[in-house]
Coordinates of C-alpha atoms in Angstrom, one line a residue:
M10 CA -15.2 -16.7 -25.8
A11 CA -13.0 -19.5 -27.4
S12 CA -14.8 -21.8 -29.9
F13 CA -15.2 -25.5 -28.9
K14 CA -12.7 -27.8 -30.3
P15 CA -14.0 -31.2 -31.5
T16 CA -12.4 -34.4 -30.0
K17 CA -9.3 -35.3 -31.9
I18 CA -9.6 -38.9 -33.1
Q19 CA -6.3 -40.5 -33.4
V20 CA -5.7 -42.1 -36.9
Y21 CA -4.0 -45.4 -36.6
P22 CA -2.4 -47.4 -39.4
K23 CA -4.9 -49.7 -41.0
L24 CA -4.4 -53.4 -40.3
G25 CA -5.9 -54.4 -43.7
E26 CA -4.4 -56.6 -46.4
K27 CA -0.8 -56.4 -47.3
V28 CA -0.1 -55.0 -50.7
T29 CA 1.8 -57.9 -52.5
Q30 CA 2.7 -58.4 -56.1
D31 CA -0.3 -60.7 -56.4
T32 CA -2.6 -57.9 -55.0
L33 CA -1.2 -55.4 -57.6
Y34 CA -1.4 -58.0 -60.4
W35 CA -5.0 -59.1 -59.8
K36 CA -6.3 -55.7 -59.0
N37 CA -5.1 -54.3 -62.3
Y38 CA -8.4 -54.9 -64.1
K39 CA -11.0 -52.5 -65.2
A40 CA -14.6 -52.2 -63.8
P41 CA -16.5 -55.4 -64.8
V42 CA -18.6 -55.3 -67.9
Q43 CA -21.9 -57.2 -67.1
I44 CA -24.1 -58.9 -69.7
K45 CA -27.5 -60.4 -69.0
E46 CA -27.9 -64.0 -70.4
F47 CA -31.1 -66.0 -70.8
G48 CA -30.3 -68.3 -67.9
A49 CA -27.7 -69.5 -65.5
V50 CA -24.2 -69.4 -67.2
T51 CA -23.0 -73.0 -66.7
N52 CA -19.8 -73.0 -68.9
I53 CA -17.3 -70.6 -70.4
D54 CA -14.5 -71.7 -72.8
F55 CA -11.9 -69.5 -74.5
S56 CA -10.8 -70.3 -78.1
P57 CA -7.1 -71.3 -78.2
V58 CA -6.6 -69.4 -81.4
A59 CA -6.5 -65.6 -81.7
P60 CA -8.4 -63.4 -81.4
H61 CA -9.4 -65.8 -78.5
N62 CA -13.2 -65.5 -78.6
F63 CA -15.0 -67.3 -75.8
A64 CA -18.1 -69.5 -75.8
V65 CA -20.7 -69.0 -73.1
T66 CA -23.2 -71.7 -72.5
A67 CA -26.4 -70.5 -70.9
F68 CA -29.8 -72.0 -71.0
T69 CA -30.7 -73.2 -74.5
R70 CA -28.0 -71.1 -76.3
I71 CA -24.3 -70.9 -76.8
H72 CA -23.1 -67.3 -77.5
I73 CA -19.6 -66.6 -78.8
Y74 CA -18.2 -63.2 -77.7
G75 CA -15.2 -61.4 -79.0
P76 CA -12.4 -60.3 -76.6
F77 CA -13.9 -56.9 -76.0
S78 CA -17.5 -57.1 -77.5
Q79 CA -20.5 -56.7 -75.4
E80 CA -22.7 -58.3 -78.1
P81 CA -22.3 -62.0 -79.2
V82 CA -20.5 -62.3 -82.6
K83 CA -22.1 -65.7 -83.1
S84 CA -25.0 -67.6 -81.5
F85 CA -25.9 -71.4 -81.7
T86 CA -29.6 -71.7 -80.8
R87 CA -30.6 -75.1 -82.3
F88 CA -31.0 -76.8 -78.9
K89 CA -34.3 -78.3 -78.0
D90 CA -33.5 -78.1 -74.3
T91 CA -30.8 -76.8 -71.9
A92 CA -27.3 -76.8 -73.4
Y93 CA -24.2 -77.8 -71.6
C94 CA -20.4 -77.6 -71.9
G95 CA -19.7 -75.7 -75.1
R96 CA -16.0 -76.5 -75.8
F97 CA -13.7 -75.4 -78.6
R98 CA -11.3 -77.7 -80.5
S99 CA -7.6 -76.9 -80.2
D100 CA -7.7 -75.3 -83.7
G101 CA -10.6 -73.1 -82.7
Q102 CA -12.7 -74.2 -85.8
L103 CA -15.2 -76.7 -84.2
L104 CA -17.3 -76.5 -81.1
A105 CA -18.9 -79.4 -79.2
A106 CA -21.8 -79.2 -76.8
G107 CA -24.0 -81.5 -74.7
C108 CA -27.7 -81.1 -74.1
E109 CA -30.5 -82.1 -71.7
D110 CA -32.1 -84.1 -74.6
S111 CA -29.0 -86.5 -74.4
V112 CA -27.7 -85.5 -78.0
V113 CA -24.2 -84.3 -78.4
R114 CA -23.8 -81.7 -81.2
L115 CA -20.8 -80.6 -83.2
F116 CA -20.7 -77.1 -84.8
D117 CA -18.6 -75.4 -87.2
V118 CA -17.7 -72.0 -85.6
S119 CA -18.3 -70.2 -88.9
G120 CA -21.6 -71.9 -89.6
K121 CA -25.0 -72.3 -87.8
V122 CA -26.3 -75.8 -88.3
A123 CA -24.8 -78.8 -86.3
L124 CA -22.3 -80.7 -88.5
R125 CA -22.8 -83.9 -86.5
M126 CA -25.2 -85.2 -83.9
F127 CA -24.0 -88.1 -81.7
K128 CA -26.9 -90.1 -80.3
G129 CA -26.3 -92.9 -77.8
H130 CA -26.6 -91.4 -74.2
T131 CA -30.0 -91.8 -72.5
K132 CA -29.9 -88.8 -70.2
A133 CA -28.5 -85.2 -70.2
V134 CA -24.9 -84.9 -71.3
H135 CA -23.0 -82.4 -69.1
V136 CA -19.4 -83.1 -70.3
T137 CA -17.9 -82.7 -73.8
D138 CA -14.3 -82.4 -74.8
F139 CA -12.0 -83.0 -77.8
T140 CA -9.0 -85.5 -77.7
S141 CA -5.6 -84.1 -78.6
D142 CA -5.7 -85.6 -82.1
R143 CA -8.8 -83.5 -82.8
Y144 CA -10.7 -86.5 -84.4
Q145 CA -12.5 -87.8 -81.3
I146 CA -14.9 -86.5 -78.7
V147 CA -15.3 -87.6 -75.0
T148 CA -18.6 -87.2 -73.4
G149 CA -20.1 -87.8 -69.9
S150 CA -23.8 -88.1 -69.0
D151 CA -26.3 -88.4 -66.2
D152 CA -26.8 -92.0 -67.4
Y153 CA -23.5 -92.8 -65.5
T154 CA -21.6 -93.6 -68.8
C155 CA -18.8 -91.8 -70.5
R156 CA -18.3 -92.4 -74.3
L157 CA -15.8 -91.9 -76.9
W158 CA -17.0 -90.8 -80.4
D159 CA -15.3 -90.7 -83.7
I160 CA -15.9 -87.4 -85.5
P161 CA -15.4 -88.2 -89.2
N162 CA -17.7 -91.3 -89.1
A163 CA -20.1 -89.9 -86.4
T164 CA -19.9 -93.3 -84.7
E165 CA -19.4 -94.4 -81.0
L166 CA -16.1 -96.0 -80.4
S167 CA -16.4 -97.2 -76.8
T168 CA -18.5 -97.0 -73.7
Y169 CA -17.4 -96.9 -70.0
Q170 CA -19.9 -97.6 -67.3
E171 CA -18.0 -97.5 -64.1
H172 CA -19.4 -94.5 -62.2
T173 CA -22.5 -95.1 -60.1
D174 CA -23.8 -91.6 -60.2
Y175 CA -24.1 -88.5 -62.6
I176 CA -20.9 -87.6 -64.5
R177 CA -20.7 -83.8 -64.3
C178 CA -17.1 -83.0 -65.2
G179 CA -14.3 -84.3 -67.4
V180 CA -11.0 -83.4 -69.0
T181 CA -8.8 -84.9 -71.8
S182 CA -5.1 -85.1 -72.0
K183 CA -3.4 -82.6 -74.3
L184 CA -0.3 -84.9 -74.5
N185 CA -1.8 -88.3 -75.0
R186 CA -4.9 -88.7 -77.3
D187 CA -5.9 -91.9 -75.5
L188 CA -6.2 -90.6 -71.9
F189 CA -9.1 -88.7 -70.3
I190 CA -10.4 -88.2 -66.8
T191 CA -14.0 -87.9 -65.5
G192 CA -15.5 -86.8 -62.2
S193 CA -18.8 -87.9 -60.8
Y194 CA -21.3 -87.4 -58.0
D195 CA -20.4 -90.7 -56.7
H196 CA -17.3 -88.9 -55.2
T197 CA -14.8 -90.5 -57.5
L198 CA -12.3 -89.4 -60.3
K199 CA -11.5 -92.0 -62.9
V200 CA -8.6 -92.0 -65.4
F201 CA -9.5 -93.9 -68.6
D202 CA -7.1 -95.1 -71.4
A203 CA -8.9 -95.6 -74.8
R204 CA -6.6 -98.6 -75.4
V205 CA -8.0 -100.4 -72.3
D206 CA -11.7 -101.3 -71.8
K207 CA -11.7 -100.1 -68.2
S208 CA -10.3 -97.3 -66.0
V209 CA -6.7 -97.4 -65.1
M210 CA -6.8 -95.2 -62.0
T211 CA -9.5 -94.2 -59.4
M212 CA -9.3 -91.5 -56.7
D213 CA -11.9 -90.7 -54.0
H214 CA -12.6 -86.9 -53.6
G215 CA -15.0 -87.5 -50.8
Q216 CA -17.6 -85.2 -52.1
P217 CA -19.6 -84.9 -55.3
V218 CA -17.1 -83.8 -58.0
E219 CA -18.0 -80.6 -59.8
S220 CA -14.9 -79.6 -61.8
L221 CA -11.6 -81.1 -63.0
L222 CA -8.4 -79.3 -64.2
L223 CA -5.1 -80.7 -65.5
Y224 CA -1.9 -78.8 -65.1
P225 CA 0.0 -78.3 -68.5
S226 CA 2.6 -80.8 -67.5
E227 CA -0.3 -83.3 -66.8
G228 CA 1.5 -84.6 -63.7
L229 CA -1.0 -82.9 -61.3
L230 CA -4.8 -83.1 -61.4
V231 CA -7.0 -80.6 -59.4
S232 CA -10.6 -81.7 -58.5
A233 CA -13.3 -79.5 -56.9
G234 CA -16.3 -80.7 -55.0
G235 CA -18.2 -79.8 -51.9
R236 CA -16.1 -77.2 -50.1
Y237 CA -12.8 -78.8 -51.0
V238 CA -10.3 -78.3 -53.8
K239 CA -7.9 -81.2 -53.9
V240 CA -4.7 -81.7 -55.9
W241 CA -3.6 -85.3 -56.9
D242 CA -0.2 -86.5 -58.2
L243 CA -1.0 -88.8 -61.2
L244 CA 2.7 -89.7 -61.5
K245 CA 2.4 -91.4 -58.0
G246 CA -0.7 -93.3 -58.8
G247 CA -3.2 -90.7 -57.8
Q248 CA -1.7 -89.8 -54.5
P249 CA -3.4 -86.8 -52.8
L250 CA -0.9 -83.8 -52.4
V251 CA -3.0 -81.2 -50.7
S252 CA -6.6 -80.5 -49.7
L253 CA -7.8 -76.9 -49.6
K254 CA -10.9 -75.7 -47.8
N255 CA -11.1 -72.0 -48.2
H256 CA -14.8 -71.7 -49.5
H257 CA -18.0 -71.6 -47.4
K258 CA -20.1 -73.3 -50.1
T259 CA -19.7 -75.8 -52.9
V260 CA -16.7 -75.1 -55.3
T261 CA -18.1 -75.2 -58.9
C262 CA -15.3 -74.3 -61.2
L263 CA -11.5 -74.2 -61.6
S264 CA -9.1 -72.3 -63.8
L265 CA -5.3 -71.8 -64.2
S266 CA -3.5 -68.6 -65.0
S267 CA -1.5 -68.4 -68.2
N268 CA 1.9 -69.0 -66.5
G269 CA 0.5 -72.0 -64.5
Q270 CA 1.6 -70.4 -61.2
R271 CA -1.8 -69.3 -59.9
L272 CA -4.9 -71.5 -59.5
L273 CA -8.4 -70.0 -59.4
S274 CA -11.5 -71.6 -57.9
G275 CA -15.0 -70.2 -58.0
S276 CA -17.8 -71.2 -55.6
L277 CA -21.5 -70.7 -54.7
D278 CA -20.3 -68.5 -51.8
R279 CA -19.8 -65.7 -54.5
H280 CA -16.0 -65.7 -54.2
V281 CA -13.2 -66.5 -56.6
K282 CA -10.0 -67.5 -54.7
V283 CA -6.5 -67.2 -56.2
Y284 CA -4.0 -69.7 -54.9
N285 CA -0.2 -69.8 -55.3
T286 CA 0.6 -73.2 -56.8
T287 CA 3.9 -73.4 -54.9
N288 CA 2.4 -73.4 -51.4
Y289 CA -1.3 -73.3 -52.2
K290 CA -1.8 -70.3 -50.0
V291 CA -4.7 -67.8 -51.0
V292 CA -3.0 -64.8 -52.4
H293 CA -6.1 -62.9 -53.6
N294 CA -9.9 -62.9 -53.6
F295 CA -12.5 -61.6 -55.9
D296 CA -16.1 -60.9 -54.7
Y297 CA -19.1 -61.2 -57.0
A298 CA -22.9 -60.4 -56.7
A299 CA -24.3 -63.9 -57.1
S300 CA -23.2 -67.6 -56.8
I301 CA -20.6 -68.5 -59.3
L302 CA -21.1 -71.5 -61.8
S303 CA -18.3 -70.9 -64.3
L304 CA -14.9 -69.2 -64.6
A305 CA -12.4 -68.8 -67.4
L306 CA -9.2 -66.8 -67.9
A307 CA -8.1 -65.4 -71.3
P308 CA -4.7 -66.2 -72.6
D309 CA -2.1 -64.0 -70.8
D310 CA -4.7 -63.3 -68.2
E311 CA -6.0 -60.4 -70.3
S312 CA -9.6 -61.1 -69.1
I313 CA -11.4 -62.8 -66.3
V314 CA -14.9 -64.0 -67.3
V315 CA -17.4 -65.3 -64.7
G316 CA -20.8 -66.8 -65.1
M317 CA -23.4 -66.6 -62.3
T318 CA -26.6 -68.4 -61.3
N319 CA -28.6 -65.2 -61.9
G320 CA -27.7 -65.2 -65.7
I321 CA -25.2 -62.4 -65.3
L322 CA -21.9 -62.8 -67.3
S323 CA -19.1 -60.6 -65.8
M324 CA -16.1 -59.7 -67.8
K325 CA -13.0 -57.9 -66.4
H326 CA -10.4 -56.7 -68.8
R327 CA -6.8 -55.9 -67.9
K328 CA -5.8 -52.3 -67.8
S329 CA -3.4 -50.9 -70.4
P330 CA -0.1 -49.6 -69.1
E331 CA -1.3 -46.0 -69.6
E332 CA -4.5 -46.7 -67.6
A333 CA -2.6 -48.4 -64.9
K334 CA -0.2 -45.4 -64.5
E335 CA -3.3 -43.1 -64.2
T336 CA -4.8 -45.1 -61.4
S337 CA -1.5 -45.8 -59.6
G338 CA -1.2 -42.1 -58.7
Q339 CA -3.7 -40.1 -56.6
P340 CA -7.2 -41.6 -56.6
R341 CA -9.5 -39.5 -58.8
R342 CA -12.0 -37.4 -56.9
R343 CA -15.6 -37.6 -57.7
P344 CA -17.2 -34.7 -59.6
S345 CA -19.5 -33.9 -56.6
Y346 CA -16.2 -33.3 -54.4
R347 CA -14.9 -30.9 -57.1
V348 CA -18.1 -29.0 -57.1
F349 CA -18.0 -28.9 -53.3
V350 CA -14.6 -27.3 -53.1
K351 CA -15.1 -25.1 -56.2
G352 CA -13.7 -21.7 -55.6
K353 CA -12.1 -22.5 -52.3
N354 CA -8.6 -21.6 -53.4
Y355 CA -9.7 -18.5 -55.3
V356 CA -7.4 -15.6 -54.5
P357 CA -9.2 -12.2 -54.4
K358 CA -7.8 -9.4 -56.6
Q359 CA -6.7 -6.1 -55.3
D360 CA -10.0 -4.3 -56.0
D361 CA -12.2 -7.0 -54.7
Y362 CA -14.1 -6.8 -51.4
L363 CA -14.0 -10.2 -49.6
V364 CA -17.2 -11.1 -47.7
S365 CA -16.3 -13.9 -45.4
K366 CA -18.9 -16.6 -44.7
P367 CA -18.9 -18.1 -41.2
V368 CA -18.2 -21.9 -41.4
K369 CA -20.8 -23.9 -39.6
Q370 CA -19.2 -26.4 -37.2
H371 CA -20.7 -29.9 -37.5
L372 CA -20.1 -31.8 -34.2
A373 CA -20.5 -35.4 -33.5
K374 CA -23.0 -36.4 -30.9
Y375 CA -20.5 -37.1 -28.2
D376 CA -18.9 -33.7 -29.0
K377 CA -22.2 -32.0 -28.4
Q378 CA -22.5 -33.7 -25.0
L379 CA -18.9 -32.7 -24.1
K380 CA -19.7 -29.1 -25.2
K381 CA -22.7 -29.2 -22.6
F382 CA -20.4 -30.8 -20.0
N383 CA -22.6 -33.9 -20.0
V384 CA -19.5 -36.1 -19.5
S385 CA -21.5 -39.3 -18.5
K386 CA -23.7 -39.0 -21.6
A387 CA -20.7 -38.4 -23.8
L388 CA -19.2 -41.6 -22.6
D389 CA -22.5 -43.4 -23.2
T390 CA -22.7 -42.2 -26.8
A391 CA -19.1 -43.4 -27.4
L392 CA -20.0 -46.8 -26.0
E393 CA -22.9 -47.3 -28.4
S394 CA -22.7 -50.7 -30.1
W395 CA -21.7 -49.6 -33.6
T396 CA -19.0 -47.1 -32.4
R397 CA -17.4 -49.5 -29.9
L398 CA -17.3 -52.5 -32.2
R399 CA -16.5 -50.8 -35.6
K400 CA -14.6 -47.7 -34.4
P401 CA -13.1 -48.4 -31.0
E402 CA -10.7 -45.5 -31.6
I403 CA -13.6 -43.1 -31.2
T404 CA -14.4 -44.5 -27.7
V405 CA -10.7 -44.4 -26.8
A406 CA -10.4 -40.8 -28.0
V407 CA -13.5 -39.8 -25.8
V408 CA -12.0 -41.5 -22.8
K409 CA -8.7 -39.7 -23.4
E410 CA -10.4 -36.3 -23.7
L411 CA -12.3 -37.0 -20.4
D412 CA -9.1 -37.9 -18.7
R413 CA -7.4 -34.7 -20.0
R414 CA -10.3 -32.7 -18.6
G415 CA -10.0 -34.5 -15.3
T416 CA -13.7 -35.6 -15.5
L417 CA -13.2 -39.3 -16.4
K418 CA -13.8 -40.5 -12.9
N419 CA -17.2 -38.6 -12.9
A420 CA -18.2 -40.1 -16.2
L421 CA -17.3 -43.7 -15.0
A422 CA -19.1 -43.4 -11.7
G423 CA -22.8 -44.0 -10.9
R424 CA -23.4 -46.7 -13.5
D425 CA -25.8 -49.6 -13.0
E426 CA -25.0 -53.3 -13.7
Q427 CA -25.7 -53.0 -17.5
G428 CA -23.6 -49.8 -17.9
L429 CA -20.6 -51.2 -15.9
S430 CA -20.9 -54.5 -17.9
Q431 CA -20.8 -52.6 -21.2
L432 CA -17.6 -50.8 -20.0
L433 CA -15.9 -54.0 -18.9
N434 CA -16.7 -55.7 -22.2
F435 CA -15.0 -52.8 -24.0
L436 CA -12.0 -53.1 -21.8
I437 CA -11.8 -57.0 -22.3
G438 CA -11.9 -56.5 -26.0
N439 CA -9.4 -53.6 -26.3
L440 CA -7.2 -53.4 -23.2
V441 CA -4.3 -55.5 -24.5
D442 CA -4.3 -53.7 -27.9
P443 CA -1.1 -51.7 -27.9
R444 CA -2.7 -48.8 -29.7
F445 CA -5.3 -48.3 -26.9
A446 CA -3.6 -49.8 -23.8
P447 CA -2.0 -46.5 -22.4
V448 CA -5.4 -44.8 -22.3
L449 CA -7.4 -47.8 -21.2
V450 CA -5.2 -48.9 -18.4
T451 CA -6.0 -45.6 -16.6
A452 CA -9.7 -46.1 -17.2
A453 CA -9.5 -49.7 -15.8
E454 CA -7.8 -48.6 -12.6
M455 CA -10.5 -45.9 -12.0
I456 CA -13.2 -48.5 -12.5
L457 CA -11.6 -50.8 -10.0
D458 CA -11.2 -48.0 -7.5
I459 CA -14.8 -46.8 -7.9
Y460 CA -16.6 -50.2 -7.9
Q461 CA -14.4 -52.2 -5.5
T462 CA -17.2 -52.0 -3.0
V463 CA -19.8 -53.8 -5.2
I464 CA -17.5 -56.7 -6.1
G465 CA -19.4 -59.9 -5.2
Q466 CA -23.0 -58.4 -5.6
S467 CA -23.4 -59.1 -9.3
P468 CA -22.4 -62.5 -10.9
V469 CA -22.2 -60.9 -14.4
V470 CA -19.7 -58.2 -13.3
D471 CA -17.8 -60.8 -11.3
R472 CA -17.4 -63.0 -14.3
Q473 CA -16.2 -60.1 -16.5
L474 CA -13.7 -59.0 -13.8
L475 CA -12.3 -62.5 -13.7
R476 CA -12.0 -62.6 -17.5
L477 CA -10.2 -59.3 -17.3
Q478 CA -7.8 -60.6 -14.7
E479 CA -7.0 -63.7 -16.8
L480 CA -6.5 -61.5 -19.8
L481 CA -4.0 -59.3 -18.0
E482 CA -2.2 -62.3 -16.6
K483 CA -1.8 -63.8 -20.1
E484 CA -0.6 -60.4 -21.4
I485 CA 1.9 -60.1 -18.7
D486 CA 3.2 -63.6 -19.4
Y487 CA 3.5 -62.8 -23.0
Q488 CA 5.5 -59.6 -22.3
R489 CA 7.8 -61.6 -20.0
D490 CA 8.4 -64.2 -22.8
L491 CA 9.0 -61.4 -25.3
L492 CA 11.6 -59.7 -23.0
E493 CA 13.4 -63.2 -22.7
V494 CA 13.4 -63.6 -26.5
L495 CA 14.7 -60.0 -26.9
G496 CA 17.4 -60.8 -24.4
M497 CA 18.3 -63.9 -26.4
L498 CA 18.3 -61.9 -29.7
D499 CA 20.6 -59.3 -28.1
T500 CA 23.1 -61.9 -27.0
L501 CA 23.0 -63.5 -30.5
F502 CA 23.4 -60.2 -32.3
A503 CA 26.3 -59.2 -29.8
S504 CA 28.1 -62.5 -30.4
S505 CA 27.7 -62.2 -34.2
L506 CA 29.4 -58.8 -34.3
P507 CA 33.1 -58.7 -35.2
K508 CA 35.2 -58.3 -32.0
K509 CA 37.3 -55.2 -31.8
E510 CA 40.3 -54.8 -29.5
V511 CA 40.2 -51.6 -27.4
P512 CA 43.6 -50.6 -26.0
C513 CA 43.0 -50.1 -22.2
S514 CA 46.4 -51.0 -20.7
A515 CA 47.3 -47.3 -20.1
I516 CA 44.0 -46.6 -18.5
S517 CA 43.4 -46.8 -14.7
R518 CA 40.2 -48.8 -14.0
S519 CA 39.6 -46.8 -10.9
N520 CA 39.1 -43.3 -12.4
G521 CA 39.8 -43.7 -16.1
M522 CA 43.0 -41.5 -15.9
A523 CA 46.3 -42.5 -17.5
Q524 CA 48.6 -44.2 -15.1
E525 CA 51.3 -41.5 -15.7
E526 CA 48.9 -38.9 -14.6
A527 CA 47.8 -40.7 -11.5
R528 CA 51.4 -41.2 -10.1
P529 CA 52.2 -37.6 -9.3
Q530 CA 49.0 -37.3 -7.5
L531 CA 49.7 -40.3 -5.3
Q532 CA 53.2 -38.9 -4.5
A533 CA 51.8 -35.6 -3.5
T534 CA 49.4 -37.2 -1.1

């Protein structure tokens, strides 16, 4: 008796993401290293100076990590309350940070105690940054003011009170020491010039602004707030260039790649999106375990560091060329798999006596039903929710096998309203799929033949049949349009080909013979 052969499931090409240069570039990172901080990680800032340590602001501490260290190389813990926005100066020697107690502190990276304490704000300070001349600090606070401070004298130089809500983000110009930009929960972005006592430009983001980013050329400004990331042209008076809505929740942080050609945005929806700065299309996506509050890229994109609401700091380091070569080949098999196939390829020696072990055949549920000739139950099993929605190729393979056996009509017959509705739903979802159409068209014809007598008795089935009819009519129209397009393309291609003259004067059109050969035949007749 021949053994039962399981149903062969056709393997179709995956319709997944296309492998682009961006996919290869952004996937070329090692598994993330995760560090548990004392609270939500609200800010990450890389030092501009080698070895490019980065400052992590979380709860009442600022930890400084080395490029590959898993323990902080330096900690600043002299905060009475939650610390915010630890930022390095351009020479990497000083670090400024705000605090919930409204005091701005200035630290020497090689020391422990604050060098300066700037007092003047009345509420929490969420924004700190150095001006390009290194001698001044810009701060923004929940008291609706932004202030400019002089570092050597520890004095306040100017105060701007134009926002009407919390100031939660800001950025200074690296090309002009007098320019800085702030973003507020009053939905506005304001550009300030320290030489003037009021803002010189205002833009409306339309949502509470969470993060700001200046391009290296400083002609473009990026703002994030709500679900939107917006790009503004500062050289045209703050004209909006593009508005991106690719996140499902509030966008909290922005970063730019080392070459300035990729923009990254992190959101509370646990995703980091990578955009092409030429057309602002999403070219890659990172998933994380919790909502993202902060994001930073190391110089040359050597590391991606992400801070989350659950206090986890995630670091991904770029693979070395040797490691990249190893992973670019065949995927490494797990040890459990190696153990499973151990000895499978062992060749017995001449004196060995081989005892063969019968291989137990594991059959799927629908195959067990087919083995027992329960064709209707086999089809029911293949039409279960998970199978028909996630793996429609299995359902189609079972239908194909039933058709090959000549029992498909029996399997389709004798169904109640619910069973028939389930079948029609599957046909509506997959009939026009070119992978499944050859098999399902046969099944659809059989269903119509079997159940034509019950049409009009069930409103549910009638609605589905009408939907199926509309679907087929649309598909036929598409096919006709495609044939017309193909005809047009054939004509264009034919007209674009170089014309070649074919000598045909000596050939008779009637029978293709040369005229000299045809004349004797005519005379003979």
